[in-house]
XYZ file of C-alpha atoms in Angstrom:
192
model
C -52.916 106.030 -0.466
C -49.647 106.320 -2.638
C -47.537 103.130 -3.494
C -44.025 103.759 -2.453
C -40.734 101.701 -2.261
C -38.270 101.909 0.736
C -35.175 99.831 0.247
C -36.895 97.586 -2.231
C -39.926 96.975 0.070
C -43.382 97.908 -1.394
C -45.347 100.197 0.789
C -48.502 102.250 0.674
C -48.436 105.591 2.018
C -50.833 108.144 3.252
C -49.889 111.716 1.665
C -50.656 114.548 3.895
C -50.570 118.134 2.356
C -49.195 120.921 4.364
C -51.651 123.422 5.664
C -49.094 126.197 5.061
C -47.904 125.149 1.503
C -49.748 122.816 -1.107
C -46.549 122.014 -2.696
C -45.137 120.393 0.344
C -46.233 116.707 0.965
C -45.640 114.370 4.029
C -45.399 110.743 3.190
C -46.158 108.545 6.141
C -46.796 104.796 6.558
C -50.435 103.786 5.881
C -50.295 101.116 8.711
C -48.075 101.123 11.861
C -46.569 97.645 10.994
C -44.929 99.452 7.762
C -43.328 102.396 10.025
C -41.121 104.456 7.932
C -37.469 104.179 8.844
C -37.371 101.820 11.838
C -34.353 100.044 10.721
C -32.629 103.149 9.300
C -33.169 105.085 12.556
C -31.128 102.327 14.389
C -28.360 101.965 12.019
C -27.994 105.907 12.043
C -27.012 105.758 15.679
C -29.078 108.599 16.685
C -29.964 107.399 19.993
C -26.263 106.639 20.769
C -25.292 110.392 19.708
C -27.847 111.593 22.268
C -27.237 109.225 25.325
C -25.847 112.504 27.264
C -29.698 113.493 27.479
C -31.264 110.033 27.997
C -32.353 107.014 26.449
C -33.712 108.148 22.786
C -36.485 106.378 21.098
C -38.018 106.985 17.579
C -41.437 108.477 17.767
C -42.165 108.897 14.135
C -40.746 108.472 10.611
C -41.849 110.180 7.354
C -40.767 111.556 4.299
C -41.432 115.327 3.137
C -41.242 116.221 -0.474
C -41.554 119.317 -2.185
C -40.466 121.444 -5.254
C -41.719 124.975 -4.662
C -41.984 127.078 -1.638
C -43.981 130.353 -2.370
C -43.767 131.654 1.353
C -41.464 131.093 4.350
C -43.511 129.921 7.276
C -41.469 130.430 10.554
C -42.369 128.144 13.197
C -40.847 125.563 15.866
C -41.472 121.818 15.847
C -41.037 121.692 19.709
C -41.287 123.967 22.476
C -41.278 123.203 26.372
C -40.080 119.640 26.035
C -37.229 120.028 28.416
C -34.889 119.720 25.607
C -35.778 116.299 25.207
C -37.607 116.029 21.857
C -35.973 116.211 18.384
C -36.522 116.448 14.616
C -34.212 114.879 12.289
C -34.098 115.926 8.427
C -31.716 114.728 5.823
C -32.016 115.284 2.155
C -32.277 112.315 -0.208
C -31.072 114.514 -3.269
C -28.045 116.437 -3.977
C -29.113 120.242 -3.304
C -25.654 121.705 -3.649
C -26.483 123.344 -7.003
C -29.555 125.114 -5.669
C -29.420 128.596 -4.822
C -32.565 128.680 -2.726
C -34.940 126.158 -1.022
C -32.688 125.516 1.942
C -33.406 126.070 5.700
C -33.816 129.584 7.365
C -33.474 129.935 11.135
C -33.621 132.776 13.512
C -30.395 133.307 15.203
C -30.236 133.365 19.123
C -28.735 136.745 19.415
C -30.638 139.845 20.467
C -30.970 141.234 16.927
C -33.183 138.159 15.953
C -31.270 137.834 12.519
C -31.893 135.093 10.011
C -29.346 132.584 9.263
C -29.262 130.010 6.307
C -28.296 126.368 6.724
C -27.545 124.620 3.115
C -28.642 121.113 3.075
C -25.958 118.756 1.983
C -26.326 115.068 0.725
C -25.136 112.785 3.383
C -25.626 115.226 6.245
C -28.516 115.743 8.567
C -29.719 118.597 10.731
C -31.213 117.802 14.093
C -33.136 120.296 16.077
C -35.194 120.560 19.193
C -36.997 123.146 21.507
C -37.340 126.563 20.474
C -35.511 126.435 16.963
C -37.519 128.723 14.901
C -37.127 127.662 11.305
C -38.669 127.899 7.665
C -38.060 126.544 4.364
C -36.605 129.175 2.013
C -38.602 130.390 -0.827
C -37.713 129.083 -4.344
C -38.311 126.305 -6.657
C -36.164 123.115 -7.081
C -35.416 121.762 -10.371
C -37.433 118.694 -9.526
C -39.301 117.367 -6.420
C -36.837 116.803 -3.537
C -37.381 114.434 -0.612
C -36.179 114.585 2.893
C -35.960 111.535 5.159
C -37.403 112.762 8.793
C -37.682 111.267 12.202
C -38.886 112.738 15.344
C -37.409 111.021 18.468
C -36.970 111.718 22.155
C -35.952 110.771 25.631
C -38.311 108.037 26.867
C -38.138 109.590 30.313
C -39.888 112.915 29.373
C -42.211 114.193 32.097
C -45.932 113.932 31.088
C -46.199 117.647 30.414
C -43.187 117.685 28.132
C -44.506 114.529 26.192
C -47.825 116.231 25.620
C -45.952 119.261 24.144
C -43.959 116.820 21.759
C -47.012 114.574 20.863
C -48.920 117.961 19.946
C -46.572 118.461 16.944
C -45.835 114.632 16.195
C -49.546 113.916 15.914
C -50.024 116.440 13.233
C -47.351 114.891 11.220
C -48.377 111.247 11.097
C -51.399 109.354 11.204
C -49.547 106.737 13.350
C -46.837 107.378 15.939
C -45.232 105.940 19.048
C -45.390 107.072 22.426
C -42.476 107.068 25.085
C -43.275 103.410 25.771
C -43.103 102.303 22.049
C -46.941 101.876 21.880
C -48.290 102.609 18.592
C -50.876 105.597 18.602
C -53.309 106.623 15.938
C -53.519 110.467 15.471
C -56.852 111.981 16.361
C -55.955 115.106 14.449
C -55.448 113.417 11.013
C -56.681 109.733 11.182
C -60.202 110.802 10.005
C -58.751 111.570 6.523
C -57.748 107.952 5.922
C-alpha cells in the first residue's frame, strides 16, 4: 500500500506492476469506498459526451505512472463489446517537450501502418473496441502520470460485459459492474 493524495484527500492505494513492463505502475484505490475519480468522472461530462451510444457508467478509475518504456507492447483494451466499453487516458504532466513516450496505434487501413498520438496536457484520448495501441519506447525526464477511467453503456449485453470485465478486472482490485455494484477482482485481489 502506498500513501497517495487526490485533491487534498489522503488515500492509500495498491500498486500493481505491469506484467509487460516493470517500469509501468497502476495506482488503484485500496478500498472501493475510496474509488479514484468518482467526482472527476462526473465533472468531465464523459457520460454526456457518449449519450448517442447509451447511458454511460464509470466502471473503474486509476492512475498509471511510468518513466521508461523499453519495448512497445501492442494490445487492445476492449474487443467484442459492441462498441460500448471505453478507456479514457489524460496525462497529468506536460509532455509537449518529450520526443518519445507517446501513444502508438495501428491505423485502420490495409497497410496496417503505425500512427503516433502526442499526449497533450488538458486533453484526453478515449478509445474502445479493436483500438490496437502501445506506449512508444523512450525515457521521460521524470516519472509521468495519467488519469485513467474505464466506462461503458449500462445496457451492454452479458457477453459484451464479460469481454469488458476481462480487461477491467486485470487493472483494478475493485471495479463496478453495470448496475454499480462494487466487485473484487479474482485476478489480482489475492495480491493485497
